[in-house]
């Protein structure tokens, strides 16, 4: 069994003291109970079953939502079906106007949305405020621009919408994943039924209010809350013509099997185990920031997280020293505090999964490093962690941990880096750190990953397509490519 090293107290001396800077929550009104958003209004669920959604940082209950059943899903799909013809025929510039309006309303309500996202999901407010919400607004803004230019996007192809899209999203970027799904679907003239994740339904409920504020025609967007069962009802409903899913590879495979042979269109954005590769000529301080952003951003609850650090052997020692020093300065705690870097783990189940995989790493012989870090007494927390002495066969090097846990491996030659980076069933993203442009291109050509970042990591932009290879799924979201799954092209 390897030794768990605590941070040398020497490093702790470099950490600044910060006064608490909590974001105000006075302007946010979370209702005690939510219904379902069907046919343009909030309605009571047919299902009398409800479940609480909690704040993972405090374990306090925030609200109750409906566990949508078969009748609820059927009502939502029928509402979407009914709205489809008129929405598809609406002048494209008028469709665009609704999307611009939604984008604008997300901006107007951004502080409220950021707080809701942070309270329901546990992510630091500076991330929901500076990343999730602005990117969600940008996504609607971007696709609003395409709504009346589809003929130009696909010249001589006569683009037509498909029908009702059934969309199931995860808990790591609740509003952003909603935007990735709904914006291109609506721009292309489809209507949608969306199921948010069980642990993070609240920003979707605020989004329902935004649809009403925007006077979006009834039934164009429908939101049914619930657990996995509700998701499976959405994707298998016979009137759903297109399925879009983001989540685990396991559930992605279930969905692919469930709809095989139905003629439904499918895009899957699944897990990842990205390699973040640092060459000896890379600017080390910059690389350290990129590594930290790659794996500790959003507590590592990121499908494209740089969870495997591949570092050239000649610089492994200085790089690790810098990285450990940097880890000791990360502030873990109240996600609503504007200085917090590491928030709460999204759920108890996810915390247990992370703990289990970390245990397996120790048992298999890797060496765990965690900086000194006081975990709050209530809520779900895991300190930023890194493993050295990792073999490629260890579970921590192969499986998606989806937590703030980095596995460090080394390489000697570029070819070895390529071999190791591609030695995974996943293929969502990769990062390359080097001073040489030619090496970036050489590496990018050889990475079997949908996105390759060079001298940066975890950069997202609505204009840029995102998606995976192999067990990371198929289909692209973002950019012109993101319209394709929602269109029939002659
Ligand atoms: P899931 O894949 O189970 O959840 C994603 C979404 O699918 C949720 O809305 C979920 O509902 C729903 N769902 C679950 N089962 C079904 C089904 N049979 N048919 C249709 N929809 C379904 O991910 P988990 O939340 O369970 O997370 C497990 C692991 O998945 C994580 O540890 C992580 O490794 C990975 N993951 C990857 C993500 C990515 O972006 N690539 C995102 C989230 C997780 P509900 O929330 O109610 O269960």
Coordinates of C-alpha atoms and ligand atoms in Angstrom, one line a residue:
X1 CA 0.0 0.0 0.0
X2 CA 1.4 3.4 -1.0
X3 CA 1.9 6.2 1.4
X4 CA -0.5 9.1 1.5
X5 CA 1.6 12.2 1.5
X6 CA 0.3 15.4 3.1
X7 CA 1.5 18.7 1.9
X8 CA 4.7 20.0 3.5
X9 CA 3.6 22.8 5.8
X10 CA 6.3 24.9 4.0
X11 CA 3.9 25.2 1.1
X12 CA 1.0 26.3 3.2
X13 CA 2.9 29.4 4.2
X14 CA 2.4 30.7 0.6
X15 CA -1.4 30.6 0.8
X16 CA -3.0 34.0 1.2
X17 CA -5.7 34.5 3.8
X18 CA -8.9 35.6 2.1
X19 CA -11.9 37.2 3.8
X20 CA -15.2 35.5 3.1
X21 CA -16.8 36.9 0.0
X22 CA -20.2 35.1 -0.4
X23 CA -22.4 35.9 -3.3
X24 CA -25.8 37.3 -2.2
X25 CA -28.7 35.0 -2.5
X26 CA -31.4 37.5 -1.6
X27 CA -32.4 38.1 -5.3
X28 CA -33.0 34.4 -5.9
X29 CA -36.4 32.9 -5.3
X30 CA -36.4 29.1 -5.4
X31 CA -39.9 27.8 -5.1
X32 CA -40.6 25.0 -2.6
X33 CA -42.2 22.8 -5.3
X34 CA -42.0 22.8 -9.1
X35 CA -44.3 21.2 -11.7
X36 CA -43.5 20.3 -15.2
X37 CA -43.1 22.6 -18.1
X38 CA -45.5 21.3 -20.8
X39 CA -47.4 23.2 -23.5
X40 CA -46.0 26.5 -22.5
X41 CA -46.9 26.5 -18.8
X42 CA -46.0 24.9 -15.6
X43 CA -48.5 22.1 -14.9
X44 CA -49.0 19.6 -12.1
X45 CA -47.4 16.2 -12.8
X46 CA -49.7 13.2 -13.4
X47 CA -47.2 11.4 -11.3
X48 CA -47.8 12.2 -7.7
X49 CA -44.2 11.1 -6.9
X50 CA -41.8 14.0 -6.1
X51 CA -38.3 14.0 -5.0
X52 CA -36.1 16.7 -3.2
X53 CA -33.2 18.4 -4.9
X54 CA -30.6 19.3 -2.3
X55 CA -27.6 21.6 -2.0
X56 CA -24.6 19.3 -2.1
X57 CA -22.5 21.8 -0.1
X58 CA -24.9 21.7 2.9
X59 CA -27.2 18.7 2.3
X60 CA -30.1 21.2 2.8
X61 CA -33.3 20.7 0.7
X62 CA -33.8 23.4 -1.9
X63 CA -37.0 22.3 -3.6
X64 CA -39.2 19.4 -4.6
X65 CA -39.6 18.4 -8.2
X66 CA -41.9 15.9 -10.0
X67 CA -40.7 12.4 -11.0
X68 CA -42.3 12.4 -14.4
X69 CA -44.0 9.2 -15.4
X70 CA -45.2 7.7 -18.7
X71 CA -48.3 9.9 -18.9
X72 CA -46.2 13.1 -18.2
X73 CA -43.7 12.2 -20.9
X74 CA -46.5 11.4 -23.3
X75 CA -48.2 14.8 -22.6
X76 CA -44.9 16.6 -23.2
X77 CA -44.1 14.8 -26.4
X78 CA -47.7 15.4 -27.7
X79 CA -47.3 19.1 -26.8
X80 CA -44.0 19.2 -28.8
X81 CA -45.6 17.3 -31.7
X82 CA -48.5 19.7 -31.8
X83 CA -46.2 22.7 -31.8
X84 CA -43.9 21.3 -34.4
X85 CA -45.7 22.2 -37.6
X86 CA -46.2 25.9 -36.8
X87 CA -42.7 26.3 -35.4
X88 CA -41.1 24.6 -38.4
X89 CA -43.1 26.8 -40.8
X90 CA -42.5 30.0 -38.9
X91 CA -40.3 32.5 -40.8
X92 CA -36.7 31.6 -39.9
X93 CA -35.9 35.2 -38.9
X94 CA -38.9 35.0 -36.4
X95 CA -37.5 31.8 -35.0
X96 CA -34.2 33.6 -34.6
X97 CA -35.9 36.4 -32.8
X98 CA -37.1 34.0 -30.1
X99 CA -33.6 32.6 -29.7
X100 CA -32.1 36.1 -29.4
X101 CA -34.7 36.9 -26.8
X102 CA -33.9 33.8 -24.8
X103 CA -30.2 34.6 -25.0
X104 CA -30.9 38.2 -23.8
X105 CA -33.1 36.9 -20.9
X106 CA -30.3 34.5 -19.8
X107 CA -28.0 37.5 -19.6
X108 CA -30.5 39.6 -17.7
X109 CA -31.1 36.8 -15.2
X110 CA -27.5 35.7 -15.1
X111 CA -26.8 36.4 -11.4
X112 CA -29.9 34.5 -10.4
X113 CA -29.0 31.6 -12.7
X114 CA -25.4 31.5 -11.4
X115 CA -26.6 31.2 -7.8
X116 CA -29.2 28.6 -8.6
X117 CA -26.6 26.5 -10.6
X118 CA -24.1 26.8 -7.7
X119 CA -26.6 25.9 -5.0
X120 CA -28.1 23.0 -6.8
X121 CA -24.9 21.5 -8.2
X122 CA -22.1 22.5 -5.9
X123 CA -19.8 24.3 -8.4
X124 CA -18.0 27.4 -7.4
X125 CA -19.9 30.6 -8.1
X126 CA -17.0 32.1 -10.1
X127 CA -17.4 29.2 -12.6
X128 CA -21.2 29.3 -12.9
X129 CA -20.9 33.1 -13.1
X130 CA -18.0 33.3 -15.6
X131 CA -18.4 30.1 -17.6
X132 CA -21.7 28.3 -17.4
X133 CA -24.1 31.1 -17.7
X134 CA -22.3 33.4 -20.2
X135 CA -21.6 30.4 -22.4
X136 CA -25.3 29.3 -22.3
X137 CA -26.3 32.8 -23.4
X138 CA -23.6 32.7 -26.1
X139 CA -24.9 29.4 -27.4
X140 CA -28.4 30.7 -27.9
X141 CA -27.0 33.9 -29.5
X142 CA -24.8 31.9 -31.8
X143 CA -27.6 29.5 -33.0
X144 CA -30.1 32.4 -33.3
X145 CA -27.7 33.7 -36.0
X146 CA -28.0 30.4 -38.0
X147 CA -31.8 30.1 -37.9
X148 CA -32.3 32.2 -41.0
X149 CA -29.1 31.1 -42.8
X150 CA -29.6 27.3 -43.0
X151 CA -29.7 27.4 -46.8
X152 CA -26.3 29.1 -46.7
X153 CA -24.9 26.7 -44.1
X154 CA -25.9 23.7 -46.3
X155 CA -26.1 25.1 -49.9
X156 CA -28.2 23.1 -52.4
X157 CA -29.2 20.7 -49.6
X158 CA -32.7 21.9 -48.7
X159 CA -32.4 21.7 -44.9
X160 CA -35.6 20.6 -43.1
X161 CA -36.3 20.0 -39.4
X162 CA -36.8 16.5 -38.1
X163 CA -39.6 16.8 -35.6
X164 CA -39.6 16.3 -31.8
X165 CA -36.2 15.9 -30.2
X166 CA -35.9 14.0 -27.0
X167 CA -32.9 15.3 -25.0
X168 CA -31.4 14.0 -21.8
X169 CA -28.7 15.9 -20.0
X170 CA -26.3 15.3 -17.1
X171 CA -25.6 17.3 -13.9
X172 CA -22.1 18.7 -14.4
X173 CA -23.1 21.7 -16.6
X174 CA -26.9 21.7 -16.2
X175 CA -27.8 25.0 -18.0
X176 CA -25.0 24.8 -20.5
X177 CA -25.9 21.3 -21.5
X178 CA -29.5 22.5 -21.9
X179 CA -28.3 25.3 -24.1
X180 CA -26.1 22.9 -26.2
X181 CA -29.2 20.7 -26.8
X182 CA -32.1 23.2 -27.1
X183 CA -30.5 26.1 -29.1
X184 CA -29.5 24.1 -32.3
X185 CA -32.7 22.1 -32.2
X186 CA -34.9 25.2 -32.1
X187 CA -32.8 27.1 -34.7
X188 CA -33.2 24.2 -37.1
X189 CA -37.0 24.3 -36.6
X190 CA -37.5 21.3 -34.2
X191 CA -39.4 21.2 -31.0
X192 CA -38.0 19.5 -27.8
X193 CA -38.7 17.5 -24.7
X194 CA -35.8 17.8 -22.3
X195 CA -35.1 15.8 -19.1
X196 CA -32.6 17.4 -16.8
X197 CA -30.5 15.3 -14.4
X198 CA -32.1 14.2 -11.1
X199 CA -29.6 16.1 -8.9
X200 CA -29.7 19.4 -10.8
X201 CA -33.2 20.3 -12.2
X202 CA -33.5 23.9 -10.9
X203 CA -31.8 25.9 -13.6
X204 CA -34.0 24.1 -16.1
X205 CA -37.0 25.3 -14.1
X206 CA -35.7 28.9 -14.3
X207 CA -35.2 28.3 -18.0
X208 CA -38.9 27.3 -18.3
X209 CA -39.8 30.7 -16.8
X210 CA -37.5 32.3 -19.4
X211 CA -39.3 30.5 -22.2
X212 CA -42.6 32.0 -20.9
X213 CA -41.0 35.4 -20.5
X214 CA -39.8 35.2 -24.1
X215 CA -43.4 34.3 -25.3
X216 CA -42.0 31.2 -26.9
X217 CA -44.9 29.5 -28.6
X218 CA -46.4 26.8 -26.3
X219 CA -45.0 23.3 -26.7
X220 CA -41.8 24.3 -28.5
X221 CA -39.8 23.6 -25.4
X222 CA -41.1 21.1 -22.8
X223 CA -39.2 20.1 -19.6
X224 CA -40.0 16.9 -17.7
X225 CA -38.0 16.3 -14.5
X226 CA -37.3 12.9 -13.1
X227 CA -34.8 10.2 -12.7
X228 CA -33.2 7.7 -15.2
X229 CA -36.6 6.0 -15.8
X230 CA -38.1 9.3 -17.0
X231 CA -35.1 9.7 -19.3
X232 CA -35.7 6.3 -20.8
X233 CA -39.4 7.1 -21.4
X234 CA -38.4 10.3 -23.3
X235 CA -35.9 8.6 -25.6
X236 CA -38.2 5.6 -26.3
X237 CA -41.4 7.6 -27.0
X238 CA -42.5 6.6 -30.5
X239 CA -43.1 10.2 -31.5
X240 CA -39.6 11.3 -30.7
X241 CA -37.7 11.5 -34.0
X242 CA -34.3 12.5 -32.7
X243 CA -32.5 11.6 -29.5
X244 CA -29.6 13.6 -28.0
X245 CA -27.9 12.4 -24.9
X246 CA -25.0 13.5 -22.7
X247 CA -23.9 11.4 -19.8
X248 CA -22.2 8.1 -19.0
X249 CA -21.0 5.6 -21.6
X250 CA -23.0 2.9 -19.9
X251 CA -26.3 4.8 -20.2
X252 CA -25.3 5.9 -23.8
X253 CA -25.0 2.2 -24.8
X254 CA -28.4 1.4 -23.2
X255 CA -30.0 4.2 -25.2
X256 CA -28.4 3.1 -28.4
X257 CA -29.7 -0.4 -27.8
X258 CA -33.2 0.8 -26.9
X259 CA -33.7 2.8 -30.0
X260 CA -31.8 0.6 -32.5
X261 CA -34.0 -0.2 -35.5
X262 CA -36.5 2.6 -34.8
X263 CA -35.1 5.0 -37.4
X264 CA -34.6 7.7 -34.7
X265 CA -31.5 9.9 -35.1
X266 CA -29.0 9.7 -32.3
X267 CA -26.1 11.7 -31.0
X268 CA -24.2 10.6 -27.9
X269 CA -21.7 12.7 -25.9
X270 CA -20.3 10.3 -23.4
X271 CA -17.3 9.9 -21.0
X272 CA -13.6 10.6 -21.4
X273 CA -10.2 10.0 -20.0
X274 CA -8.2 12.8 -21.7
X275 CA -4.5 13.0 -21.8
X276 CA -2.9 16.3 -21.0
X277 CA 0.6 16.0 -22.5
X278 CA 3.5 18.2 -21.4
X279 CA 6.7 18.3 -23.4
X280 CA 10.0 19.4 -21.9
X281 CA 10.0 22.6 -23.9
X282 CA 6.6 23.7 -22.6
X283 CA 6.4 26.9 -20.5
X284 CA 6.0 25.1 -17.1
X285 CA 4.1 27.7 -15.1
X286 CA 1.6 28.1 -17.9
X287 CA 1.3 24.3 -18.2
X288 CA 0.7 24.0 -14.4
X289 CA -2.3 26.5 -14.7
X290 CA -3.6 24.4 -17.7
X291 CA -3.2 21.2 -15.7
X292 CA -5.1 22.7 -12.8
X293 CA -7.8 24.0 -15.0
X294 CA -7.9 20.7 -16.9
X295 CA -8.7 18.5 -13.9
X296 CA -9.8 20.6 -10.9
X297 CA -12.2 22.9 -12.8
X298 CA -15.8 22.0 -11.7
X299 CA -14.3 19.4 -9.2
X300 CA -13.3 17.3 -12.2
X301 CA -16.9 16.7 -13.1
X302 CA -16.1 17.3 -16.8
X303 CA -16.4 14.8 -19.6
X304 CA -13.3 16.2 -21.3
X305 CA -11.3 16.7 -18.1
X306 CA -7.5 16.3 -18.5
X307 CA -7.5 13.4 -16.0
X308 CA -4.3 11.8 -17.2
X309 CA -1.2 14.0 -17.1
X310 CA 1.5 12.7 -19.4
X311 CA 4.7 14.5 -18.6
X312 CA 8.1 14.1 -20.4
X313 CA 10.4 12.3 -18.0
X314 CA 13.1 15.0 -18.1
X315 CA 10.8 17.6 -16.5
X316 CA 8.7 15.4 -14.3
X317 CA 10.3 16.4 -11.1
X318 CA 10.2 20.2 -11.5
X319 CA 6.7 20.1 -12.9
X320 CA 5.4 18.0 -10.1
X321 CA 6.9 20.3 -7.5
X322 CA 5.3 23.3 -9.1
X323 CA 2.0 21.5 -9.4
X324 CA 2.0 20.4 -5.8
X325 CA 2.8 23.9 -4.7
X326 CA -0.1 25.2 -6.8
X327 CA -2.5 22.6 -5.4
X328 CA -1.8 23.8 -1.9
X329 CA -3.1 27.3 -2.9
X330 CA -6.5 26.0 -4.2
X331 CA -9.3 27.0 -1.9
X332 CA -11.9 24.4 -1.2
X333 CA -15.2 25.4 0.5
X334 CA -18.4 27.3 0.2
X335 CA -19.3 27.2 -3.5
X336 CA -21.1 30.6 -3.1
X337 CA -17.9 32.3 -2.0
X338 CA -16.3 34.2 -4.9
X339 CA -12.8 33.1 -3.9
X340 CA -13.6 29.3 -3.9
X341 CA -11.7 27.2 -6.4
X342 CA -13.1 23.8 -5.5
X343 CA -16.7 23.4 -4.6
X344 CA -18.8 20.4 -3.5
X345 CA -19.0 17.1 -5.1
X346 CA -22.4 16.9 -6.9
X347 CA -23.9 14.0 -5.0
X348 CA -23.2 11.4 -2.3
X349 CA -23.3 8.7 -5.0
X350 CA -20.6 10.6 -7.0
X351 CA -18.5 11.1 -3.9
X352 CA -18.6 7.4 -3.2
X353 CA -17.6 6.6 -6.7
X354 CA -14.6 8.9 -6.4
X355 CA -13.6 7.5 -3.1
X356 CA -13.9 3.9 -4.4
X357 CA -11.6 4.7 -7.4
X358 CA -9.1 6.5 -5.2
X359 CA -9.0 3.5 -2.9
X360 CA -8.4 1.2 -5.9
X361 CA -5.4 3.5 -6.9
X362 CA -3.8 3.1 -3.5
X363 CA -4.4 -0.6 -3.5
X364 CA -2.9 -1.1 -6.9
X365 CA 0.3 0.7 -5.8
X366 CA 0.0 4.3 -6.9
X367 CA 1.2 7.1 -4.6
X368 CA -1.5 9.6 -3.5
X369 CA -0.8 13.3 -2.9
X370 CA -3.3 15.6 -1.3
X371 CA -2.5 19.1 0.0
X372 CA -3.5 19.9 3.6
X373 CA -7.2 20.7 3.2
X374 CA -9.9 21.1 5.8
X375 CA -13.2 19.6 4.5
X376 CA -16.5 21.2 5.7
X377 CA -18.4 19.0 8.2
X378 CA -21.6 18.8 6.1
X379 CA -22.0 18.2 2.4
X380 CA -20.0 16.2 -0.1
X381 CA -16.3 17.1 -0.5
X382 CA -13.2 15.6 -1.9
X383 CA -9.8 17.3 -1.8
X384 CA -7.8 18.0 -5.0
X385 CA -5.6 14.9 -5.4
X386 CA -2.9 13.6 -7.6
X387 CA -1.5 10.1 -8.1
X388 CA 2.1 9.4 -9.1
X389 CA 3.6 5.9 -9.7
X390 CA 0.7 5.2 -11.9
X391 CA 0.7 2.3 -14.4
X392 CA -1.4 2.4 -17.5
X393 CA -3.3 -0.7 -16.3
X394 CA -4.5 0.8 -13.0
X395 CA -8.2 1.6 -12.9
X396 CA -7.4 5.3 -12.1
X397 CA -5.6 5.5 -15.4
X398 CA -8.4 3.8 -17.4
X399 CA -11.7 4.7 -15.8
X400 CA -13.5 8.0 -15.8
X401 CA -13.3 9.2 -12.1
X402 CA -15.3 12.4 -12.7
X403 CA -13.7 13.9 -9.7
X404 CA -10.7 16.2 -8.7
X405 CA -8.2 13.3 -9.1
X406 CA -5.3 13.5 -11.5
X407 CA -3.2 10.4 -12.6
X408 CA 0.4 11.3 -13.5
X409 CA 2.3 9.2 -16.0
X410 CA 5.6 9.9 -17.8
X411 CA 6.9 9.4 -21.3
X412 CA 10.3 9.8 -23.0
X413 CA 9.6 10.3 -26.8
X414 CA 6.7 11.9 -28.7
X415 CA 5.8 8.4 -30.1
X416 CA 5.5 7.1 -26.6
X417 CA 3.3 10.0 -25.7
X418 CA 1.0 9.3 -28.6
X419 CA 0.8 5.6 -27.8
X420 CA -0.1 6.3 -24.1
X421 CA -2.5 9.1 -24.9
X422 CA -4.5 6.9 -27.3
X423 CA -4.4 3.9 -25.0
X424 CA -7.9 4.4 -23.8
X425 CA -11.4 3.3 -24.9
X426 CA -12.4 7.0 -24.9
X427 CA -11.6 9.7 -27.4
X428 CA -13.1 13.0 -26.3
X429 CA -10.3 15.5 -25.8
X430 CA -6.5 15.9 -25.4
X431 CA -4.1 18.7 -24.5
X432 CA -0.6 19.3 -25.8
X433 CA 1.9 21.7 -24.2
X434 CA 5.0 22.5 -26.2
X435 CA 6.9 25.5 -27.5
X436 CA 7.0 24.1 -31.0
X437 CA 4.1 24.7 -33.4
X438 CA 5.3 21.8 -35.6
X439 CA 5.0 19.4 -32.7
X440 CA 1.5 20.6 -31.9
X441 CA 0.4 19.8 -35.4
X442 CA 2.3 16.5 -35.4
X443 CA 0.6 15.5 -32.1
X444 CA -2.9 16.8 -33.1
X445 CA -2.8 14.6 -36.2
X446 CA -2.2 11.6 -34.1
X447 CA -4.5 12.1 -31.2
X448 CA -7.7 10.0 -31.5
X449 CA -9.7 12.7 -29.8
X450 CA -12.5 15.0 -30.9
X451 CA -10.9 18.1 -29.5
X452 CA -7.1 18.8 -29.1
X453 CA -6.2 21.9 -27.1
X454 CA -2.7 23.3 -27.6
X455 CA -1.1 25.2 -24.8
X456 CA -4.5 25.6 -23.1
X457 CA -7.3 23.3 -21.8
X458 CA -11.0 23.3 -21.3
X459 CA -11.7 26.1 -23.7
X460 CA -15.3 26.2 -25.1
X461 CA -16.9 28.3 -27.7
X462 CA -20.3 27.9 -29.4
X463 CA -18.7 28.2 -32.8
X464 CA -16.4 25.2 -32.3
X465 CA -17.7 21.7 -32.7
X466 CA -17.3 19.3 -29.7
X467 CA -17.7 15.5 -29.6
X468 CA -16.0 12.2 -29.3
X469 CA -14.5 9.1 -31.0
X470 CA -14.8 5.5 -29.8
X471 CA -16.6 5.1 -26.4
X472 CA -16.9 8.9 -26.0
X473 CA -19.8 8.8 -28.5
X474 CA -20.6 10.3 -31.9
X475 CA -22.1 13.4 -33.4
X476 CA -21.0 17.0 -32.8
X477 CA -22.4 19.8 -30.8
X478 CA -21.5 23.4 -31.4
X479 CA -20.6 25.2 -34.6
X480 CA -22.3 24.5 -38.0
X481 CA -21.7 20.8 -37.3
X482 CA -24.1 21.1 -34.3
X483 CA -27.0 21.8 -36.7
X484 CA -26.5 18.6 -38.7
X485 CA -28.1 16.2 -36.2
X486 CA -31.2 18.3 -36.2
X487 CA -31.8 18.6 -40.0
X488 CA -32.9 16.4 -42.8
X489 CA -30.8 17.3 -45.9
X490 CA -31.8 16.3 -49.4
Ligands
LIG1 P1 -25.9 9.0 -16.3 O1 -25.4 8.7 -17.6 O2 -26.7 8.0 -15.5 O3 -26.9 10.3 -16.4 C1 -27.0 11.2 -17.4 C2 -28.5 11.5 -17.7 O4 -29.2 10.4 -18.2 C3 -29.3 11.9 -16.4 O5 -30.3 12.9 -16.8 C4 -29.9 10.6 -16.0 O6 -31.0 10.8 -15.2 C5 -30.3 10.0 -17.4 N1 -30.5 8.6 -17.4 C6 -30.0 7.7 -16.5 N2 -30.4 6.4 -17.0 C7 -31.1 6.6 -18.1 C8 -31.7 5.7 -19.1 N3 -31.7 4.4 -18.9 N4 -32.3 6.2 -20.2 C9 -32.3 7.6 -20.4 N5 -31.7 8.5 -19.5 C10 -31.1 8.0 -18.4 O7 -24.8 9.6 -15.4 P2 -24.7 9.6 -13.8 O8 -25.3 10.8 -13.4 O9 -25.2 8.3 -13.2 O10 -23.1 9.6 -13.6 C11 -22.4 8.4 -13.7 C12 -21.1 8.6 -14.3 O11 -21.3 9.0 -15.6 C13 -20.2 9.7 -13.7 O12 -19.5 9.2 -12.6 C14 -19.4 10.0 -14.8 O13 -18.3 9.2 -14.9 C15 -20.2 9.8 -16.0 N6 -20.8 11.1 -16.6 C16 -20.4 11.6 -17.7 C17 -20.9 12.8 -18.2 C18 -20.4 13.4 -19.4 O14 -20.6 14.5 -19.7 N7 -19.7 12.6 -20.2 C19 -21.9 13.5 -17.5 C20 -22.4 12.8 -16.3 C21 -21.9 11.7 -15.9 P3 -30.7 10.9 -13.6 O15 -29.8 12.0 -13.4 O16 -32.0 11.0 -13.0 O17 -30.0 9.6 -13.2

